[in-house]
Coordinates of C-alpha atoms in Angstrom, one line a residue:
M1 CA -62.9 176.4 -127.1
A2 CA -63.7 172.7 -127.9
T3 CA -64.8 170.5 -125.1
K4 CA -62.1 167.9 -124.1
A5 CA -63.2 164.3 -123.7
N6 CA -62.8 162.7 -120.2
E7 CA -61.2 159.4 -120.2
F8 CA -62.6 156.6 -117.9
A9 CA -60.1 155.1 -115.3
P10 CA -59.0 151.5 -115.8
G11 CA -61.6 149.2 -114.2
Q12 CA -64.6 151.5 -114.7
E13 CA -67.9 149.8 -114.2
P14 CA -69.7 149.2 -117.6
L15 CA -72.3 151.8 -118.5
I16 CA -74.3 149.3 -120.4
F17 CA -75.2 145.7 -119.6
E18 CA -75.8 143.1 -122.1
D19 CA -77.9 140.0 -121.6
L20 CA -75.6 137.1 -121.0
T21 CA -77.4 134.9 -123.5
T22 CA -75.7 137.0 -126.3
S23 CA -72.4 137.9 -124.6
T24 CA -70.5 137.0 -121.6
T25 CA -68.0 139.8 -122.1
A26 CA -68.5 143.3 -120.5
W27 CA -68.5 146.4 -122.5
T28 CA -65.6 148.6 -121.5
P29 CA -66.3 152.4 -121.3
L30 CA -63.4 154.6 -122.7
F31 CA -64.5 158.4 -123.0
W32 CA -67.3 160.6 -122.2
L33 CA -68.2 164.2 -122.9
P34 CA -71.0 166.5 -121.6
C35 CA -73.4 167.7 -124.2
S36 CA -76.3 170.1 -124.8
F37 CA -78.0 168.2 -127.6
D38 CA -81.1 166.1 -127.0
P39 CA -81.9 162.5 -128.1
A40 CA -83.4 163.6 -131.4
I41 CA -80.2 165.4 -132.5
F42 CA -78.1 162.6 -131.3
T43 CA -80.2 160.1 -133.4
D44 CA -80.1 162.3 -136.4
V45 CA -76.3 162.7 -136.1
M46 CA -75.8 158.9 -135.7
L47 CA -78.0 158.1 -138.6
N48 CA -75.9 160.5 -140.7
L49 CA -72.8 158.8 -139.6
I50 CA -74.2 155.4 -140.2
K51 CA -75.1 156.4 -143.8
N52 CA -71.9 158.2 -144.4
P53 CA -69.0 156.4 -142.8
N54 CA -66.5 158.4 -144.8
I55 CA -67.0 161.3 -142.2
N56 CA -65.0 159.2 -139.8
S57 CA -62.6 157.4 -142.0
S58 CA -60.8 158.5 -145.3
W59 CA -60.4 154.8 -146.0
L60 CA -64.0 154.4 -146.6
F61 CA -65.9 155.5 -149.5
R62 CA -69.6 155.0 -148.6
A63 CA -72.1 152.6 -147.0
D64 CA -74.8 150.6 -148.7
I65 CA -77.8 150.1 -146.5
L66 CA -78.8 146.5 -146.9
H67 CA -81.5 146.5 -144.3
D68 CA -83.5 149.0 -142.3
E69 CA -86.3 148.1 -139.9
E70 CA -88.1 150.2 -137.3
G71 CA -90.5 149.1 -134.5
H72 CA -90.6 145.9 -132.4
E73 CA -91.6 143.4 -135.0
G74 CA -88.7 141.3 -136.3
L75 CA -86.1 142.9 -134.1
A76 CA -85.5 139.7 -132.1
G77 CA -83.6 136.6 -133.6
P78 CA -81.0 136.3 -136.4
S79 CA -80.1 139.0 -138.7
H80 CA -81.5 139.1 -142.3
V81 CA -78.2 138.2 -144.0
D82 CA -76.1 135.0 -144.2
Y83 CA -74.0 135.9 -141.2
Q84 CA -76.0 134.8 -138.2
L85 CA -76.0 137.6 -135.6
Q86 CA -78.1 137.5 -132.5
I87 CA -79.4 141.0 -131.8
P88 CA -78.3 141.6 -128.2
S89 CA -80.6 142.8 -125.3
F90 CA -79.5 145.6 -123.0
S91 CA -80.8 146.1 -119.4
G92 CA -83.4 148.9 -119.4
L93 CA -83.3 149.5 -123.1
Q94 CA -85.5 148.5 -126.0
C95 CA -84.3 148.1 -129.5
K96 CA -86.1 150.7 -131.8
R97 CA -84.2 150.4 -135.2
Y98 CA -82.2 147.6 -136.9
M99 CA -80.0 148.5 -139.8
I100 CA -77.3 146.5 -141.6
R101 CA -74.9 148.5 -143.8
K102 CA -72.0 147.3 -146.0
L103 CA -69.0 149.4 -145.5
I104 CA -67.4 150.1 -148.9
P105 CA -63.6 150.9 -148.8
R106 CA -62.1 153.3 -151.3
N107 CA -59.6 150.7 -152.5
T108 CA -61.6 147.3 -152.7
M109 CA -58.2 145.7 -154.0
R110 CA -56.6 146.3 -150.7
D111 CA -59.5 146.0 -148.3
S112 CA -62.7 143.9 -148.4
P113 CA -66.1 145.3 -147.7
L114 CA -67.6 144.6 -144.2
D115 CA -71.1 144.1 -143.2
Q116 CA -72.1 145.7 -140.0
T117 CA -75.3 145.7 -138.0
C118 CA -76.2 149.0 -136.5
L119 CA -78.8 149.1 -133.7
I120 CA -80.7 151.9 -132.0
Y121 CA -82.1 151.4 -128.6
E122 CA -84.0 153.7 -126.4
G123 CA -85.0 153.6 -122.5
T124 CA -85.3 155.5 -119.5
A125 CA -83.8 155.6 -116.0
G126 CA -85.8 157.9 -113.6
D127 CA -86.0 161.3 -115.2
E128 CA -83.1 160.3 -117.6
Q129 CA -83.6 159.5 -121.4
Q130 CA -81.1 157.0 -122.8
T131 CA -80.4 156.3 -126.4
L132 CA -77.7 153.7 -127.3
V133 CA -76.3 153.1 -130.8
V134 CA -74.4 149.8 -131.2
Y135 CA -72.1 148.8 -134.3
L136 CA -71.5 145.1 -134.6
P137 CA -69.2 143.9 -137.4
H138 CA -70.1 140.6 -139.0
V139 CA -66.8 138.9 -138.2
S140 CA -66.1 135.9 -136.0
S141 CA -62.5 136.6 -135.2
P142 CA -60.0 139.4 -135.2
D143 CA -58.1 137.9 -138.2
D144 CA -61.3 138.7 -140.4
M145 CA -61.4 142.5 -139.5
P146 CA -60.5 144.8 -142.3
F147 CA -57.8 147.4 -141.7
Y148 CA -60.3 150.3 -141.6
H149 CA -62.4 149.0 -138.7
P150 CA -61.2 148.9 -135.0
M151 CA -60.2 145.4 -133.8
V152 CA -63.2 145.0 -131.6
R153 CA -66.4 143.0 -131.5
G154 CA -68.6 145.9 -131.0
I155 CA -68.8 149.8 -130.5
A156 CA -71.5 151.4 -128.4
F157 CA -72.3 155.1 -128.2
L158 CA -74.6 155.9 -125.2
H159 CA -76.5 159.3 -125.0
R160 CA -77.9 160.4 -121.6
W161 CA -80.4 163.3 -121.5
N162 CA -82.1 165.0 -118.7
P163 CA -85.0 167.0 -120.2
Q164 CA -85.7 168.9 -117.1
Q165 CA -82.2 170.3 -117.0
A166 CA -81.7 170.3 -120.7
N167 CA -78.2 168.6 -120.4
G168 CA -76.6 165.3 -121.0
S169 CA -73.6 163.4 -122.0
I170 CA -72.3 161.0 -124.6
S171 CA -69.8 158.1 -124.1
I172 CA -68.1 155.3 -126.1
S173 CA -67.6 151.7 -125.1
Y174 CA -65.8 148.8 -126.7
L175 CA -66.7 145.1 -126.6
F176 CA -63.3 143.4 -126.9
F177 CA -62.6 140.1 -128.4
P178 CA -61.6 137.4 -125.9
D179 CA -58.1 137.9 -124.7
F180 CA -57.8 141.2 -126.4
E181 CA -57.1 144.5 -124.6
T182 CA -57.1 148.1 -125.7
T183 CA -54.1 149.4 -127.6
T184 CA -53.0 153.0 -128.2
K185 CA -54.5 152.8 -131.6
L186 CA -57.9 151.6 -130.3
T187 CA -57.9 154.2 -127.7
R188 CA -57.1 157.0 -130.3
T189 CA -59.8 155.8 -132.5
A190 CA -62.4 155.8 -129.7
L191 CA -61.5 159.3 -128.9
H192 CA -61.9 160.4 -132.4
L193 CA -65.3 158.7 -132.9
V194 CA -66.9 160.2 -129.8
T195 CA -65.4 163.7 -130.5
V196 CA -66.9 163.6 -134.1
I197 CA -70.3 162.8 -132.6
H198 CA -70.0 165.6 -130.1
K199 CA -68.8 168.1 -132.7
H200 CA -71.7 167.3 -135.1
G201 CA -74.3 167.3 -132.2
E202 CA -73.2 170.6 -130.8
G203 CA -73.0 172.1 -134.3
R204 CA -76.5 171.3 -134.8
V205 CA -77.5 173.0 -131.6
A206 CA -75.6 176.1 -132.4
G207 CA -75.6 176.3 -136.1
Y208 CA -79.1 176.0 -137.4
V209 CA -82.6 177.3 -136.6
K210 CA -84.0 175.4 -133.6
R211 CA -86.8 173.2 -134.7
V212 CA -87.7 171.8 -131.2
H213 CA -89.1 174.5 -129.0
H214 CA -90.1 173.7 -125.5
D215 CA -92.4 175.7 -123.1
V216 CA -94.3 177.3 -125.9
V217 CA -97.8 176.7 -124.2
I218 CA -96.8 176.4 -120.5
P219 CA -93.7 178.2 -119.2
Q220 CA -90.9 176.0 -117.9
A221 CA -91.0 177.3 -114.3
P222 CA -94.6 176.3 -113.4
F223 CA -94.4 173.0 -115.2
Q224 CA -91.1 172.0 -113.5
N225 CA -92.6 173.1 -110.1
R226 CA -95.8 171.0 -110.7
Y227 CA -93.8 168.0 -112.0
A228 CA -91.5 168.1 -108.9
S229 CA -94.5 168.2 -106.7
L230 CA -96.3 165.3 -108.3
K231 CA -93.1 163.2 -108.5
Q232 CA -92.6 163.8 -104.7
K233 CA -96.1 162.9 -104.0
Y234 CA -96.8 159.8 -106.2
A235 CA -93.5 158.4 -107.7
K236 CA -92.4 156.0 -105.0
Q237 CA -95.7 154.4 -104.3
L238 CA -96.5 154.1 -107.9
I239 CA -93.3 152.4 -108.8
D240 CA -93.4 150.1 -105.8
G241 CA -96.9 149.1 -106.5
W242 CA -96.5 148.6 -110.3
A243 CA -98.6 145.7 -111.6
E244 CA -97.9 145.7 -115.3
A245 CA -95.1 143.7 -117.0
T246 CA -93.9 147.1 -118.6
D247 CA -91.0 149.3 -117.1
P248 CA -92.5 151.3 -114.2
L249 CA -89.8 154.0 -114.4
K250 CA -90.7 154.8 -118.1
H251 CA -94.5 154.9 -117.5
V252 CA -94.5 156.6 -114.1
F253 CA -92.3 159.5 -115.0
E254 CA -93.8 160.0 -118.4
D255 CA -97.4 160.2 -117.1
L256 CA -96.3 162.4 -114.0
G257 CA -94.9 164.8 -116.7
I258 CA -97.9 164.7 -118.8
A259 CA -100.1 165.2 -115.8
A260 CA -98.1 168.2 -114.8
F261 CA -98.5 169.8 -118.2
L262 CA -102.3 169.2 -118.2
I263 CA -102.8 170.5 -114.8
E264 CA -101.0 173.8 -115.6
L265 CA -102.8 174.1 -119.0
W266 CA -106.1 173.6 -117.3
A267 CA -105.3 176.0 -114.6
D268 CA -104.9 178.6 -117.5
M269 CA -107.9 177.4 -119.6
Y270 CA -110.4 177.2 -116.9
A271 CA -109.2 179.9 -114.5
N272 CA -112.7 181.6 -114.8
H273 CA -114.8 178.6 -115.6
P274 CA -115.5 175.2 -113.9
F275 CA -113.6 172.4 -115.1
P276 CA -115.7 170.4 -117.6
G277 CA -114.2 166.9 -117.0
F278 CA -111.9 164.9 -119.3
V279 CA -111.9 161.6 -121.1
D280 CA -108.7 159.7 -121.9
I281 CA -109.4 157.7 -125.1
G282 CA -107.2 154.6 -125.3
C283 CA -106.2 155.1 -121.7
G284 CA -103.8 152.0 -121.5
N285 CA -102.7 151.3 -118.0
G286 CA -105.0 154.1 -116.6
L287 CA -102.3 155.8 -114.6
L288 CA -102.7 159.2 -116.1
V289 CA -106.4 159.1 -115.3
Y290 CA -105.7 158.0 -111.7
I291 CA -103.1 160.9 -111.1
L292 CA -105.5 163.5 -112.6
N293 CA -108.4 162.2 -110.5
R294 CA -106.3 162.2 -107.4
E295 CA -105.3 165.8 -108.1
G296 CA -109.0 166.9 -108.2
Y297 CA -109.6 166.8 -112.0
I298 CA -112.4 164.5 -112.5
G299 CA -112.7 162.3 -115.5
W300 CA -112.5 158.8 -117.1
G301 CA -110.8 156.8 -119.6
F302 CA -111.5 153.7 -121.6
D303 CA -109.5 151.1 -123.6
A304 CA -110.1 148.2 -125.8
R305 CA -108.3 145.9 -123.3
A306 CA -108.6 146.0 -119.6
R307 CA -105.3 146.0 -117.6
K308 CA -104.1 144.6 -114.3
S309 CA -103.5 147.9 -112.9
W310 CA -107.1 149.0 -113.2
E311 CA -107.9 147.2 -110.0
A312 CA -105.6 149.8 -108.1
Y313 CA -106.2 152.8 -110.4
S314 CA -110.1 152.7 -111.1
T315 CA -112.3 154.8 -108.7
R316 CA -115.8 155.8 -108.7
V317 CA -116.4 159.3 -110.4
E318 CA -119.4 161.3 -111.4
V319 CA -119.7 161.8 -115.1
S320 CA -122.7 163.7 -116.5
G321 CA -124.6 163.3 -113.2
T322 CA -124.0 159.5 -113.1
E323 CA -121.4 157.8 -110.8
E324 CA -119.4 155.2 -112.9
D325 CA -115.9 153.6 -112.8
S326 CA -113.2 155.8 -114.0
L327 CA -111.5 153.1 -116.1
R328 CA -113.7 151.0 -118.5
Q329 CA -113.3 148.5 -121.3
A330 CA -114.8 149.8 -124.6
V331 CA -114.0 149.8 -128.3
L332 CA -114.5 153.1 -130.0
V333 CA -116.5 153.1 -133.2
P334 CA -117.0 156.8 -134.2
S335 CA -120.7 157.8 -134.6
V336 CA -120.1 158.8 -138.3
L337 CA -119.4 155.1 -139.0
L338 CA -122.4 153.6 -137.2
P339 CA -125.5 152.9 -139.5
D340 CA -128.1 154.2 -137.1
P341 CA -127.8 156.9 -134.3
P342 CA -127.6 154.8 -131.1
G343 CA -130.0 155.7 -128.3
S344 CA -127.0 156.1 -125.8
N345 CA -123.3 156.7 -126.1
E346 CA -122.6 152.9 -125.4
A347 CA -123.9 149.7 -126.8
V348 CA -123.0 146.1 -126.3
T349 CA -122.1 143.8 -129.2
D350 CA -121.1 140.2 -128.4
E351 CA -120.3 141.2 -124.8
T352 CA -118.0 144.0 -126.0
S353 CA -119.0 147.5 -125.0
I354 CA -118.9 149.9 -128.1
H355 CA -118.5 153.7 -127.5
N356 CA -119.6 156.0 -130.3
G357 CA -117.1 158.8 -129.5
L358 CA -119.6 161.4 -128.6
F359 CA -118.8 163.3 -125.4
P360 CA -120.6 166.1 -123.5
L361 CA -119.9 169.5 -124.9
G362 CA -116.6 170.9 -123.7
T363 CA -115.2 167.6 -122.3
F364 CA -111.4 167.7 -122.7
I365 CA -110.2 164.8 -124.7
I366 CA -106.8 163.2 -124.0
S367 CA -105.2 161.1 -126.7
N368 CA -101.9 159.9 -125.2
H369 CA -100.1 157.3 -127.3
A370 CA -103.6 156.3 -128.4
D371 CA -102.3 154.7 -131.8
E372 CA -105.4 153.8 -133.8
L373 CA -107.3 156.6 -132.3
T374 CA -104.7 159.2 -132.8
P375 CA -105.8 160.4 -136.3
W376 CA -109.5 160.2 -135.1
T377 CA -108.9 162.5 -132.1
P378 CA -109.4 165.8 -134.0
I379 CA -112.4 164.5 -135.8
L380 CA -114.1 163.3 -132.6
A381 CA -113.3 166.7 -130.9
A382 CA -114.9 168.5 -133.8
I383 CA -118.0 166.5 -133.7
S384 CA -118.5 166.8 -130.0
R385 CA -117.0 170.4 -129.8
C386 CA -114.4 169.5 -127.3
P387 CA -110.9 170.7 -126.9
F388 CA -108.2 168.0 -127.1
V389 CA -104.5 167.2 -126.7
M390 CA -102.9 164.3 -128.6
I391 CA -99.5 162.8 -128.1
P392 CA -98.8 160.7 -131.2
C393 CA -96.9 157.5 -131.0
C394 CA -97.4 154.6 -133.5
S395 CA -98.7 155.3 -136.9
H396 CA -102.1 154.1 -138.0
N397 CA -104.6 155.5 -140.6
L398 CA -108.4 155.9 -140.1
T399 CA -109.1 152.3 -140.9
G400 CA -107.0 151.3 -137.8
A401 CA -104.3 149.7 -140.0
K402 CA -100.6 150.4 -139.6
Y403 CA -99.6 153.2 -141.9
R404 CA -96.6 155.2 -143.0
A405 CA -97.7 158.9 -143.3
P406 CA -96.3 160.8 -146.2
P407 CA -93.3 163.1 -145.5
P408 CA -94.2 166.5 -144.2
K409 CA -95.0 169.2 -146.8
D410 CA -92.7 171.5 -144.9
K411 CA -89.4 170.6 -146.2
T412 CA -87.6 172.1 -143.2
K413 CA -89.0 169.2 -141.1
S414 CA -87.5 165.8 -140.7
E415 CA -88.9 163.0 -142.9
S416 CA -88.7 160.4 -140.1
S417 CA -91.7 158.1 -139.6
Y418 CA -92.5 159.9 -136.4
S419 CA -92.1 163.4 -137.9
S420 CA -94.3 162.4 -140.8
L421 CA -97.1 161.0 -138.4
V422 CA -97.1 164.2 -136.4
A423 CA -97.4 166.4 -139.5
W424 CA -100.2 164.2 -141.0
V425 CA -102.4 164.3 -137.9
E426 CA -101.8 167.9 -137.6
D427 CA -103.1 168.3 -141.1
I428 CA -106.1 166.4 -140.2
A429 CA -106.8 168.7 -137.1
R430 CA -106.4 171.8 -139.2
D431 CA -108.8 170.6 -141.8
C432 CA -111.2 170.0 -138.9
G433 CA -111.1 173.6 -138.2
W434 CA -108.6 173.5 -135.3
E435 CA -105.8 176.1 -134.7
V436 CA -103.1 173.7 -133.6
E437 CA -100.6 174.5 -130.9
T438 CA -97.5 172.4 -130.5
E439 CA -95.6 171.7 -127.4
M440 CA -92.5 169.6 -126.9
L441 CA -93.1 168.0 -123.7
R442 CA -90.4 167.8 -121.0
I443 CA -90.8 164.0 -120.5
P444 CA -88.4 161.1 -120.8
S445 CA -89.7 159.9 -124.1
T446 CA -88.6 160.6 -127.8
R447 CA -92.4 160.6 -128.5
N448 CA -93.1 163.8 -126.8
T449 CA -94.9 166.1 -129.3
A450 CA -98.2 167.3 -127.9
L451 CA -100.7 168.8 -130.4
L452 CA -103.3 170.9 -128.7
G453 CA -106.6 171.9 -130.0
R454 CA -108.4 174.5 -127.9
K455 CA -109.1 177.3 -130.3
R456 CA -111.1 177.3 -133.6
A457 CA -109.9 178.5 -136.9
A458 CA -113.1 177.8 -138.6
E459 CA -116.8 177.5 -137.4
Y460 CA -117.9 173.9 -136.6
E461 CA -120.6 174.2 -139.0
E462 CA -118.2 174.9 -141.9
V463 CA -116.5 171.4 -141.4
D464 CA -117.9 168.2 -143.0
V465 CA -116.0 165.4 -141.2
R466 CA -117.3 162.9 -143.7
D467 CA -115.4 164.7 -146.5
I468 CA -112.3 164.8 -144.2
I469 CA -112.5 161.1 -143.6
Q470 CA -112.5 160.4 -147.3
K471 CA -109.7 162.9 -148.0
Y472 CA -107.5 161.0 -145.6
G473 CA -108.1 157.5 -147.1
G474 CA -111.5 156.6 -145.6
A475 CA -112.3 154.4 -142.6
G476 CA -113.4 151.0 -144.4
G477 CA -112.5 148.2 -141.9
W478 CA -112.3 150.3 -138.8
L479 CA -114.9 148.1 -136.8
E480 CA -113.0 144.9 -137.8
N481 CA -109.6 146.3 -136.9
A482 CA -111.0 147.9 -133.8
M483 CA -112.5 144.6 -132.6
K484 CA -109.1 142.9 -133.0
L485 CA -107.7 145.0 -130.3
V486 CA -109.9 143.2 -127.8
K487 CA -108.2 139.9 -128.5
T488 CA -104.6 141.0 -128.7
G489 CA -102.4 141.7 -125.8
P490 CA -101.5 145.3 -124.5
R491 CA -98.7 147.2 -126.0
G492 CA -95.6 148.1 -124.1
H493 CA -95.9 152.0 -124.5

C-alpha cells in the first residue's frame, strides 16, 4: 500500500529559514512523508528529476542544463545568466551544488521556455542529516510565469535522515509571491511533486541491488552503543566550548561517530596485542585526536595550519618514548619526494616544520577528510608498514592540486565526483598491496565512506611506490602546493 502524504496544518512554522538579505517572505510547508531512503538516494532522485522534468509534467519535453557547479567556490553572488538571482542562504545549511536548467515545453508556440536555478544544500542538526533542494524560477512577477510551472517564487524539498535509526522524512515547501496564497491547484501540484519523489526514492530502496552497505566491518549494535556512550560523555561540553567558526553540531557528532567506529575496530584488531598508537594526518581542529586520547588510545595528529581549538584539545602524550604535544603544526612531504634521507622524521624549513611521513612500524594512520593527503595515505602506509583508515572528502591528486578523478571502472557505481574519488584512491590502495575493506559510516555526513587497510594482498617488498606515484600522475609540485596550505585559512569541513 502506498504511503499517504501528511498535510501540514495552516499556520505551521517553517521547516527552513532563509537569510533575510535574500527574502523577507517565509517558506510555507505543505506536505511531508516518512521515508526509508538515505541522503544519497534522495540526491540521486532529485538530480534525475532536475535533468528530466518531463517525469513530473507532460507539458515539458526536457531540460537543458546551462550551468552545473559543485563545491564552495562561486556559489555566492549573482547567477551566471542575464537574470540576476541572488543565491539564498539557509540557516544550518551549506550550498553544495548550483545548477541552472532551461525548461523546454513540448509546445514552444504556446509556452515559453523557463530558466530555473536548482540548488542543493547539506547540513546537520544533532544526529540528523539534512539535504535541501530548492527550485527558483527566473521570473520577477507571477505574470511572467509559464502555465506549466506553479505560480510561486520557489519550491523547496527537504530530506531529513537519522543514520542511527535509518529512517527519515521528505517535505515540500513553497515560497509565495507577495499577496499570493495557496490555491487548490497549487496544493494539488505540491502533493504530486513530493509523492513522485517518495515513489522514486522508495523504489530505489526496494527495486535494485543495494550499493550502500553499513556495518560490514563493525556490527551495528556495538557501534551504536559506543556512540551513545561517547555522545553522553562528551557532546554537551564540546558543543558549549566550541572555539572554531564552523558548525559545532556537524563536527562534534561526526567525530564522535568516527571515534566510536575506531574504538570498536581497535578493540577487535588489538584484542591480543598492545595498541601501537595512532597518527591523524591532516587532523584539522584536533577533536578526533582529543576524544581518542581521552578514551585511552594514545596518539597524535598534525596539520599544516594550527587551529584555535588546539589550545583546549592538545595534551602531552608519549610517542616513541618521548613526551610531546598531541597536536602539532607540520607540512607533510613524503620521504620519497625528499632529495636526501633526513636524520629525523621532522625538519624545519623557513620556520615551517616538515614531516617526512615515516611512522613507527604498526602505527595506525587516520586520514579523515585529509584532502591533499588522501591519495597519499595508502602509499605512506605501505612505506611505513602501518594499517590505515581514510575517509575521503575533497578531491586532489598526488601533486596536491584539485583533481576530478576518472569515473569508476565498475559501471554499477555512481559516476559522481565523490564516488569517482573513492574509487580512485581505492585503486591506489590496491596497487600498494592493500586488501581494502569498505565501511559506510553511520555519521551525519554524506562523505561517510571509510576505506580500511589492515590486511595485505601482496608483500611489502613486491610494491614499488615510485612506480605507483608515476602511474597515478606523478607528484611534481607537491612541496609548493603543500607550503601554500600554511598561508591559507582552514577549510570548513
